[in-house]
GROMACS .gro file of C-alpha atoms in nm:
model
  428
    1UNK     CA    1  -3.948   0.771  -2.258
    2UNK     CA    2  -3.917   0.739  -1.889
    3UNK     CA    3  -4.164   0.462  -1.745
    4UNK     CA    4  -4.319   0.488  -1.403
    5UNK     CA    5  -4.271   0.179  -1.173
    6UNK     CA    6  -4.399   0.121  -0.837
    7UNK     CA    7  -4.781   0.115  -0.826
    8UNK     CA    8  -4.853  -0.253  -0.742
    9UNK     CA    9  -4.917  -0.375  -0.391
   10UNK     CA   10  -4.667  -0.664  -0.408
   11UNK     CA   11  -4.337  -0.665  -0.580
   12UNK     CA   12  -4.362  -0.430  -0.874
   13UNK     CA   13  -4.041  -0.522  -1.046
   14UNK     CA   14  -3.923  -0.792  -1.290
   15UNK     CA   15  -3.630  -0.986  -1.143
   16UNK     CA   16  -3.380  -0.788  -1.356
   17UNK     CA   17  -3.531  -0.455  -1.246
   18UNK     CA   18  -3.543  -0.552  -0.878
   19UNK     CA   19  -3.175  -0.616  -0.891
   20UNK     CA   20  -3.108  -0.269  -1.029
   21UNK     CA   21  -3.331  -0.107  -0.771
   22UNK     CA   22  -3.143  -0.295  -0.490
   23UNK     CA   23  -2.807  -0.214  -0.637
   24UNK     CA   24  -2.890   0.146  -0.654
   25UNK     CA   25  -3.047   0.155  -0.305
   26UNK     CA   26  -2.739  -0.011  -0.143
   27UNK     CA   27  -2.466   0.158  -0.340
   28UNK     CA   28  -2.586   0.514  -0.402
   29UNK     CA   29  -2.510   0.770  -0.141
   30UNK     CA   30  -2.876   0.773  -0.018
   31UNK     CA   31  -3.214   0.637  -0.122
   32UNK     CA   32  -3.302   0.971  -0.267
   33UNK     CA   33  -2.978   0.956  -0.481
   34UNK     CA   34  -3.073   0.609  -0.582
   35UNK     CA   35  -3.394   0.723  -0.746
   36UNK     CA   36  -3.207   0.971  -0.948
   37UNK     CA   37  -2.949   0.713  -1.053
   38UNK     CA   38  -3.223   0.485  -1.166
   39UNK     CA   39  -3.393   0.745  -1.369
   40UNK     CA   40  -3.063   0.860  -1.529
   41UNK     CA   41  -2.917   0.503  -1.607
   42UNK     CA   42  -3.231   0.274  -1.634
   43UNK     CA   43  -3.488   0.536  -1.743
   44UNK     CA   44  -3.743   0.436  -1.478
   45UNK     CA   45  -3.896   0.642  -1.200
   46UNK     CA   46  -3.900   0.470  -0.857
   47UNK     CA   47  -3.997   0.661  -0.551
   48UNK     CA   48  -3.755   0.690  -0.265
   49UNK     CA   49  -3.987   0.504  -0.040
   50UNK     CA   50  -4.011   0.210  -0.290
   51UNK     CA   51  -3.631   0.200  -0.323
   52UNK     CA   52  -3.585   0.204   0.054
   53UNK     CA   53  -3.864  -0.068   0.105
   54UNK     CA   54  -3.734  -0.318  -0.145
   55UNK     CA   55  -3.367  -0.257  -0.082
   56UNK     CA   56  -3.425  -0.324   0.297
   57UNK     CA   57  -3.658  -0.619   0.228
   58UNK     CA   58  -3.389  -0.777  -0.002
   59UNK     CA   59  -3.125  -0.720   0.270
   60UNK     CA   60  -3.346  -0.890   0.518
   61UNK     CA   61  -3.373  -1.192   0.297
   62UNK     CA   62  -2.988  -1.196   0.263
   63UNK     CA   63  -2.960  -1.187   0.639
   64UNK     CA   64  -3.203  -1.470   0.669
   65UNK     CA   65  -3.002  -1.677   0.411
   66UNK     CA   66  -2.670  -1.603   0.592
   67UNK     CA   67  -2.813  -1.690   0.937
   68UNK     CA   68  -2.947  -2.018   0.790
   69UNK     CA   69  -2.601  -2.103   0.677
   70UNK     CA   70  -2.463  -2.028   1.013
   71UNK     CA   71  -2.726  -2.258   1.175
   72UNK     CA   72  -2.641  -2.534   0.929
   73UNK     CA   73  -2.276  -2.511   1.025
   74UNK     CA   74  -2.357  -2.515   1.390
   75UNK     CA   75  -2.562  -2.840   1.342
   76UNK     CA   76  -2.258  -3.021   1.198
   77UNK     CA   77  -2.059  -3.257   1.423
   78UNK     CA   78  -1.706  -3.148   1.528
   79UNK     CA   79  -1.543  -3.386   1.263
   80UNK     CA   80  -1.765  -3.259   0.994
   81UNK     CA   81  -1.667  -2.892   1.086
   82UNK     CA   82  -1.294  -2.978   1.033
   83UNK     CA   83  -1.358  -3.110   0.685
   84UNK     CA   84  -1.363  -2.892   0.378
   85UNK     CA   85  -1.677  -2.887   0.169
   86UNK     CA   86  -1.474  -2.765  -0.135
   87UNK     CA   87  -1.154  -2.878  -0.298
   88UNK     CA   88  -1.033  -2.523  -0.321
   89UNK     CA   89  -0.837  -2.499   0.005
   90UNK     CA   90  -0.615  -2.180   0.034
   91UNK     CA   91  -0.248  -2.197   0.144
   92UNK     CA   92  -0.327  -1.927   0.393
   93UNK     CA   93  -0.670  -1.886   0.541
   94UNK     CA   94  -0.700  -1.542   0.703
   95UNK     CA   95  -0.994  -1.392   0.901
   96UNK     CA   96  -0.989  -1.025   0.990
   97UNK     CA   97  -1.215  -0.809   1.204
   98UNK     CA   98  -1.271  -0.441   1.270
   99UNK     CA   99  -1.524  -0.179   1.359
  100UNK     CA  100  -1.702   0.079   1.146
  101UNK     CA  101  -1.907   0.391   1.254
  102UNK     CA  102  -2.279   0.453   1.217
  103UNK     CA  103  -2.525   0.686   1.367
  104UNK     CA  104  -2.845   0.568   1.533
  105UNK     CA  105  -3.176   0.731   1.527
  106UNK     CA  106  -3.274   0.627   1.883
  107UNK     CA  107  -3.274   0.940   2.090
  108UNK     CA  108  -3.418   0.771   2.406
  109UNK     CA  109  -3.100   0.813   2.599
  110UNK     CA  110  -2.973   1.173   2.543
  111UNK     CA  111  -2.594   1.197   2.559
  112UNK     CA  112  -2.438   1.382   2.855
  113UNK     CA  113  -2.304   1.734   2.792
  114UNK     CA  114  -1.953   1.706   2.629
  115UNK     CA  115  -1.984   1.336   2.556
  116UNK     CA  116  -1.797   1.264   2.232
  117UNK     CA  117  -1.983   0.938   2.142
  118UNK     CA  118  -2.318   1.113   2.091
  119UNK     CA  119  -2.525   0.900   1.858
  120UNK     CA  120  -2.238   0.727   1.696
  121UNK     CA  121  -2.220   0.350   1.745
  122UNK     CA  122  -1.993   0.077   1.616
  123UNK     CA  123  -2.079  -0.156   1.328
  124UNK     CA  124  -1.875  -0.477   1.307
  125UNK     CA  125  -1.692  -0.591   0.991
  126UNK     CA  126  -1.529  -0.913   0.919
  127UNK     CA  127  -1.337  -1.064   0.615
  128UNK     CA  128  -1.245  -1.422   0.521
  129UNK     CA  129  -0.948  -1.368   0.286
  130UNK     CA  130  -0.769  -1.648   0.097
  131UNK     CA  131  -0.396  -1.583   0.051
  132UNK     CA  132  -0.088  -1.736  -0.105
  133UNK     CA  133   0.263  -1.710   0.041
  134UNK     CA  134   0.604  -1.880   0.073
  135UNK     CA  135   0.748  -1.992   0.406
  136UNK     CA  136   1.102  -1.893   0.501
  137UNK     CA  137   1.386  -2.011   0.712
  138UNK     CA  138   1.487  -1.665   0.808
  139UNK     CA  139   1.284  -1.358   0.853
  140UNK     CA  140   1.245  -1.213   0.492
  141UNK     CA  141   1.210  -0.861   0.625
  142UNK     CA  142   1.415  -0.808   0.948
  143UNK     CA  143   1.433  -0.426   0.920
  144UNK     CA  144   1.109  -0.221   0.982
  145UNK     CA  145   0.972  -0.074   0.652
  146UNK     CA  146   1.025   0.301   0.599
  147UNK     CA  147   0.650   0.356   0.621
  148UNK     CA  148   0.671   0.302   1.005
  149UNK     CA  149   0.974   0.531   1.054
  150UNK     CA  150   0.845   0.824   0.855
  151UNK     CA  151   0.742   1.109   1.107
  152UNK     CA  152   0.461   1.254   0.895
  153UNK     CA  153   0.322   0.910   0.789
  154UNK     CA  154   0.322   0.799   1.158
  155UNK     CA  155   0.157   1.125   1.267
  156UNK     CA  156  -0.121   1.070   1.008
  157UNK     CA  157  -0.149   0.701   1.087
  158UNK     CA  158  -0.198   0.764   1.460
  159UNK     CA  159  -0.471   1.009   1.390
  160UNK     CA  160  -0.637   0.769   1.144
  161UNK     CA  161  -0.641   0.473   1.370
  162UNK     CA  162  -0.949   0.434   1.583
  163UNK     CA  163  -0.868   0.497   1.949
  164UNK     CA  164  -0.603   0.764   1.872
  165UNK     CA  165  -0.848   1.034   1.782
  166UNK     CA  166  -1.094   1.219   2.001
  167UNK     CA  167  -1.342   1.242   1.718
  168UNK     CA  168  -1.326   0.907   1.527
  169UNK     CA  169  -1.648   0.983   1.323
  170UNK     CA  170  -1.474   1.288   1.170
  171UNK     CA  171  -1.126   1.150   1.106
  172UNK     CA  172  -1.000   1.216   0.752
  173UNK     CA  173  -0.932   0.904   0.545
  174UNK     CA  174  -0.585   0.824   0.440
  175UNK     CA  175  -0.495   0.688   0.084
  176UNK     CA  176  -0.604   0.322   0.072
  177UNK     CA  177  -0.240   0.181   0.002
  178UNK     CA  178  -0.127  -0.067   0.246
  179UNK     CA  179   0.108   0.046   0.528
  180UNK     CA  180   0.261  -0.298   0.526
  181UNK     CA  181   0.498  -0.252   0.233
  182UNK     CA  182   0.751  -0.519   0.319
  183UNK     CA  183   0.876  -0.774   0.078
  184UNK     CA  184   0.747  -1.130   0.067
  185UNK     CA  185   0.404  -1.037   0.221
  186UNK     CA  186   0.126  -1.279   0.135
  187UNK     CA  187  -0.065  -1.240  -0.191
  188UNK     CA  188  -0.439  -1.168  -0.140
  189UNK     CA  189  -0.666  -1.391  -0.363
  190UNK     CA  190  -1.037  -1.382  -0.273
  191UNK     CA  191  -1.222  -1.176  -0.010
  192UNK     CA  192  -1.563  -1.231   0.132
  193UNK     CA  193  -1.713  -0.981   0.368
  194UNK     CA  194  -1.960  -0.980   0.669
  195UNK     CA  195  -2.100  -0.664   0.834
  196UNK     CA  196  -2.351  -0.634   1.111
  197UNK     CA  197  -2.470  -0.417   1.413
  198UNK     CA  198  -2.611  -0.730   1.591
  199UNK     CA  199  -2.303  -0.777   1.803
  200UNK     CA  200  -1.978  -0.984   1.820
  201UNK     CA  201  -2.146  -1.325   1.861
  202UNK     CA  202  -2.359  -1.273   1.539
  203UNK     CA  203  -2.038  -1.165   1.349
  204UNK     CA  204  -1.848  -1.467   1.478
  205UNK     CA  205  -2.130  -1.710   1.387
  206UNK     CA  206  -2.153  -1.578   1.027
  207UNK     CA  207  -1.779  -1.562   0.980
  208UNK     CA  208  -1.700  -1.901   1.101
  209UNK     CA  209  -1.977  -2.054   0.863
  210UNK     CA  210  -1.829  -1.848   0.573
  211UNK     CA  211  -1.475  -1.964   0.651
  212UNK     CA  212  -1.585  -2.326   0.654
  213UNK     CA  213  -1.783  -2.298   0.330
  214UNK     CA  214  -1.466  -2.157   0.168
  215UNK     CA  215  -1.253  -2.445   0.284
  216UNK     CA  216  -1.064  -2.258   0.552
  217UNK     CA  217  -1.098  -2.548   0.797
  218UNK     CA  218  -0.870  -2.771   0.601
  219UNK     CA  219  -0.598  -2.499   0.547
  220UNK     CA  220  -0.251  -2.576   0.685
  221UNK     CA  221  -0.201  -2.216   0.787
  222UNK     CA  222  -0.474  -2.037   0.952
  223UNK     CA  223  -0.462  -1.683   1.116
  224UNK     CA  224  -0.697  -1.426   1.259
  225UNK     CA  225  -0.566  -1.068   1.253
  226UNK     CA  226  -0.726  -0.785   1.453
  227UNK     CA  227  -0.660  -0.502   1.674
  228UNK     CA  228  -0.663  -0.539   2.057
  229UNK     CA  229  -1.032  -0.495   2.126
  230UNK     CA  230  -1.154  -0.760   2.354
  231UNK     CA  231  -1.452  -0.846   2.139
  232UNK     CA  232  -1.219  -0.965   1.862
  233UNK     CA  233  -1.041  -1.219   2.088
  234UNK     CA  234  -1.376  -1.331   2.234
  235UNK     CA  235  -1.467  -1.429   1.877
  236UNK     CA  236  -1.131  -1.591   1.830
  237UNK     CA  237  -1.154  -1.800   2.150
  238UNK     CA  238  -1.513  -1.909   2.062
  239UNK     CA  239  -1.509  -1.964   1.689
  240UNK     CA  240  -1.132  -1.969   1.563
  241UNK     CA  241  -0.931  -2.106   1.855
  242UNK     CA  242  -0.713  -2.314   1.620
  243UNK     CA  243  -0.612  -1.993   1.412
  244UNK     CA  244  -0.282  -1.824   1.487
  245UNK     CA  245  -0.385  -1.502   1.679
  246UNK     CA  246  -0.206  -1.192   1.550
  247UNK     CA  247  -0.254  -0.830   1.663
  248UNK     CA  248  -0.242  -0.592   1.383
  249UNK     CA  249   0.106  -0.429   1.373
  250UNK     CA  250  -0.024  -0.098   1.258
  251UNK     CA  251  -0.236  -0.063   1.570
  252UNK     CA  252   0.040  -0.176   1.799
  253UNK     CA  253   0.298   0.054   1.652
  254UNK     CA  254   0.058   0.345   1.709
  255UNK     CA  255   0.063   0.262   2.079
  256UNK     CA  256   0.434   0.266   2.072
  257UNK     CA  257   0.436   0.595   1.885
  258UNK     CA  258   0.214   0.760   2.137
  259UNK     CA  259   0.404   0.638   2.439
  260UNK     CA  260   0.733   0.760   2.284
  261UNK     CA  261   0.606   1.102   2.179
  262UNK     CA  262   0.425   1.180   2.500
  263UNK     CA  263   0.542   1.480   2.701
  264UNK     CA  264   0.887   1.555   2.544
  265UNK     CA  265   1.059   1.725   2.243
  266UNK     CA  266   1.039   1.554   1.916
  267UNK     CA  267   1.408   1.472   1.859
  268UNK     CA  268   1.447   1.274   2.182
  269UNK     CA  269   1.110   1.121   2.142
  270UNK     CA  270   1.189   1.024   1.778
  271UNK     CA  271   1.504   0.846   1.882
  272UNK     CA  272   1.320   0.633   2.137
  273UNK     CA  273   1.033   0.566   1.893
  274UNK     CA  274   1.253   0.432   1.615
  275UNK     CA  275   1.430   0.198   1.855
  276UNK     CA  276   1.099   0.080   2.019
  277UNK     CA  277   0.936   0.034   1.675
  278UNK     CA  278   1.224  -0.191   1.564
  279UNK     CA  279   1.188  -0.404   1.882
  280UNK     CA  280   0.822  -0.451   1.816
  281UNK     CA  281   0.883  -0.534   1.444
  282UNK     CA  282   1.136  -0.794   1.554
  283UNK     CA  283   0.897  -0.954   1.796
  284UNK     CA  284   1.113  -0.857   2.096
  285UNK     CA  285   0.826  -0.749   2.307
  286UNK     CA  286   0.972  -0.818   2.648
  287UNK     CA  287   1.262  -0.583   2.565
  288UNK     CA  288   1.012  -0.321   2.439
  289UNK     CA  289   0.815  -0.344   2.753
  290UNK     CA  290   1.107  -0.301   2.970
  291UNK     CA  291   1.206   0.018   2.767
  292UNK     CA  292   0.864   0.163   2.811
  293UNK     CA  293   0.872   0.084   3.176
  294UNK     CA  294   1.172   0.302   3.221
  295UNK     CA  295   0.986   0.584   3.050
  296UNK     CA  296   0.698   0.528   3.285
  297UNK     CA  297   0.926   0.553   3.586
  298UNK     CA  298   1.051   0.893   3.451
  299UNK     CA  299   0.699   1.021   3.429
  300UNK     CA  300   0.553   0.857   3.748
  301UNK     CA  301   0.222   0.690   3.781
  302UNK     CA  302  -0.095   0.897   3.635
  303UNK     CA  303  -0.366   1.002   3.882
  304UNK     CA  304  -0.654   0.769   3.890
  305UNK     CA  305  -0.904   0.839   3.622
  306UNK     CA  306  -0.675   1.063   3.429
  307UNK     CA  307  -0.636   0.964   3.051
  308UNK     CA  308  -0.467   1.237   2.864
  309UNK     CA  309  -0.153   1.318   3.049
  310UNK     CA  310   0.188   1.176   2.918
  311UNK     CA  311   0.210   0.939   3.216
  312UNK     CA  312  -0.141   0.818   3.136
  313UNK     CA  313  -0.056   0.757   2.766
  314UNK     CA  314   0.256   0.559   2.853
  315UNK     CA  315   0.062   0.357   3.107
  316UNK     CA  316  -0.206   0.273   2.850
  317UNK     CA  317   0.068   0.159   2.618
  318UNK     CA  318   0.225  -0.071   2.876
  319UNK     CA  319  -0.119  -0.238   2.950
  320UNK     CA  320  -0.178  -0.286   2.581
  321UNK     CA  321   0.168  -0.444   2.522
  322UNK     CA  322   0.144  -0.670   2.822
  323UNK     CA  323  -0.204  -0.802   2.741
  324UNK     CA  324  -0.114  -0.860   2.375
  325UNK     CA  325   0.246  -0.984   2.405
  326UNK     CA  326   0.171  -1.341   2.294
  327UNK     CA  327   0.012  -1.211   1.971
  328UNK     CA  328   0.312  -1.001   1.867
  329UNK     CA  329   0.566  -1.256   1.739
  330UNK     CA  330   0.600  -1.070   1.425
  331UNK     CA  331   0.929  -1.224   1.316
  332UNK     CA  332   0.790  -1.576   1.334
  333UNK     CA  333   0.475  -1.470   1.154
  334UNK     CA  334   0.677  -1.328   0.864
  335UNK     CA  335   0.897  -1.649   0.843
  336UNK     CA  336   0.565  -1.845   0.823
  337UNK     CA  337   0.440  -1.628   0.544
  338UNK     CA  338   0.146  -1.486   0.744
  339UNK     CA  339  -0.015  -1.138   0.723
  340UNK     CA  340   0.076  -0.900   1.022
  341UNK     CA  341  -0.155  -0.604   0.941
  342UNK     CA  342  -0.523  -0.582   0.893
  343UNK     CA  343  -0.505  -0.323   0.610
  344UNK     CA  344  -0.751  -0.519   0.397
  345UNK     CA  345  -1.021  -0.499   0.663
  346UNK     CA  346  -0.940  -0.127   0.717
  347UNK     CA  347  -1.010  -0.055   0.347
  348UNK     CA  348  -1.324  -0.283   0.364
  349UNK     CA  349  -1.458  -0.076   0.645
  350UNK     CA  350  -1.407   0.250   0.448
  351UNK     CA  351  -1.599   0.105   0.150
  352UNK     CA  352  -1.894   0.007   0.371
  353UNK     CA  353  -1.891   0.344   0.562
  354UNK     CA  354  -1.929   0.527   0.229
  355UNK     CA  355  -2.288   0.400   0.226
  356UNK     CA  356  -2.391   0.407   0.588
  357UNK     CA  357  -2.167   0.664   0.757
  358UNK     CA  358  -2.231   1.040   0.752
  359UNK     CA  359  -2.321   1.323   0.985
  360UNK     CA  360  -2.651   1.352   0.812
  361UNK     CA  361  -2.730   0.970   0.814
  362UNK     CA  362  -2.933   0.838   1.107
  363UNK     CA  363  -3.037   0.475   1.103
  364UNK     CA  364  -3.288   0.250   1.290
  365UNK     CA  365  -3.364  -0.110   1.198
  366UNK     CA  366  -3.280  -0.036   0.845
  367UNK     CA  367  -2.913  -0.029   0.898
  368UNK     CA  368  -2.870  -0.409   0.926
  369UNK     CA  369  -2.997  -0.496   0.579
  370UNK     CA  370  -2.789  -0.209   0.434
  371UNK     CA  371  -2.476  -0.341   0.605
  372UNK     CA  372  -2.542  -0.676   0.464
  373UNK     CA  373  -2.593  -0.567   0.103
  374UNK     CA  374  -2.294  -0.338   0.122
  375UNK     CA  375  -2.080  -0.629   0.239
  376UNK     CA  376  -2.236  -0.849  -0.038
  377UNK     CA  377  -2.140  -0.605  -0.313
  378UNK     CA  378  -1.772  -0.591  -0.211
  379UNK     CA  379  -1.743  -0.960  -0.156
  380UNK     CA  380  -1.543  -1.150  -0.427
  381UNK     CA  381  -1.726  -1.479  -0.391
  382UNK     CA  382  -2.038  -1.586  -0.589
  383UNK     CA  383  -2.269  -1.601  -0.300
  384UNK     CA  384  -2.462  -1.285  -0.395
  385UNK     CA  385  -2.493  -1.398  -0.752
  386UNK     CA  386  -2.628  -1.728  -0.638
  387UNK     CA  387  -2.879  -1.547  -0.411
  388UNK     CA  388  -3.000  -1.345  -0.708
  389UNK     CA  389  -3.021  -1.657  -0.930
  390UNK     CA  390  -3.248  -1.814  -0.661
  391UNK     CA  391  -3.466  -1.498  -0.630
  392UNK     CA  392  -3.513  -1.476  -1.006
  393UNK     CA  393  -3.626  -1.848  -1.006
  394UNK     CA  394  -3.865  -1.779  -0.713
  395UNK     CA  395  -4.008  -1.468  -0.870
  396UNK     CA  396  -4.066  -1.652  -1.191
  397UNK     CA  397  -4.249  -1.918  -1.006
  398UNK     CA  398  -4.462  -1.672  -0.828
  399UNK     CA  399  -4.561  -1.509  -1.149
  400UNK     CA  400  -4.646  -1.844  -1.291
  401UNK     CA  401  -4.840  -1.954  -0.987
  402UNK     CA  402  -5.054  -1.638  -1.010
  403UNK     CA  403  -5.152  -1.727  -1.373
  404UNK     CA  404  -5.409  -2.005  -1.357
  405UNK     CA  405  -5.307  -2.137  -1.698
  406UNK     CA  406  -4.951  -2.193  -1.568
  407UNK     CA  407  -5.032  -2.389  -1.258
  408UNK     CA  408  -4.956  -2.735  -1.400
  409UNK     CA  409  -4.601  -2.613  -1.481
  410UNK     CA  410  -4.550  -2.526  -1.103
  411UNK     CA  411  -4.590  -2.881  -0.964
  412UNK     CA  412  -4.351  -2.919  -0.676
  413UNK     CA  413  -4.395  -2.583  -0.516
  414UNK     CA  414  -4.651  -2.425  -0.293
  415UNK     CA  415  -4.698  -2.058  -0.204
  416UNK     CA  416  -4.587  -1.990   0.156
  417UNK     CA  417  -4.634  -1.608   0.184
  418UNK     CA  418  -4.531  -1.340  -0.037
  419UNK     CA  419  -4.182  -1.396  -0.185
  420UNK     CA  420  -4.140  -1.721   0.023
  421UNK     CA  421  -4.157  -2.068  -0.138
  422UNK     CA  422  -4.091  -2.416  -0.016
  423UNK     CA  423  -4.062  -2.734  -0.209
  424UNK     CA  424  -4.324  -3.013  -0.165
  425UNK     CA  425  -4.380  -3.351  -0.307
  426UNK     CA  426  -4.518  -3.327  -0.665
  427UNK     CA  427  -4.851  -3.510  -0.722
  428UNK     CA  428  -4.792  -3.856  -0.866
   0.00000   0.00000   0.00000
């Protein structure tokens, strides 16, 4: 028989039931869907409002815990930050960053007519990924993989990558296989995930604290892989300056594709593209820039403010290649056994978007705790399990505290507000 839960003023759930409610609220398509899932799978009725309230409250608790860890890291001395708090130091420590999409509820600033952005805003997602790989005396894959010289695949990929579509919020998703199908690529071991709408500085603070906790500081090979967005490299300069900086090859080759295909028949364009893509793959960026400059001379300079003409697309690629050239030594990265694409963060963003992104979903302050919980559920470390273990302990203490007969068993704890406890000296 289905039981009705959710009538008490304070937390109405047992620790185990609360975990189920939060899981449903953060993993189902919506809070309304979560209530149906709970009734079908756990045989309990929980109102949509209760699911939303306790999911968001738990997400806020997780955010507080993550931010506390970031503050503790920042309080360390520089020598302490360079030491690993764990013996499990990865061969390759990799940090990746990218952006997701989310709609906001704030209508205070109405979009202008024809404005594509509308109410869509960017969420920020980061991964700390431990990897294992061999190092090589020579480039283990000197020829560009077929994936990147397949006309249909490149056409699909250029539409998929953010920045190459006029409507990124409606872009169809590609299969989640990695475009980096080269031999001798690093083996992915464990991934931990961070997601936020609070800005790049918040993402950076949380990522570097997570990286330190996982022993990344002591790794011999450390790398940050991201697209060319300025916010990514501001995070790199501030928090990961000793990490090798790599621009995601997939994003870079899409710029090359766009420049090659702009304003001319496909056979001629394809010939140039395959040659340019191989130059990029080989790390010969100066030769690539020289070739694209010749194409720019053929088209002429674009009018000021013009963004869609072939000349403008080629000019944009030239700026991109020039600005990112020091982060495109792909042949050297492969010899060092480093990743050169951010395919893992791309798939991570898709997983998070399944909960928070949709044309019918509009978020206010509730987005941040949902992003945190979505990231927690796909992380492969035990941080979230430890959080629930602490939460179960604290809920048990609260129940005990509320029962007068159990007060002697609770020595060492004092109530500091609903759900919040702090340790105190036990009476002697």
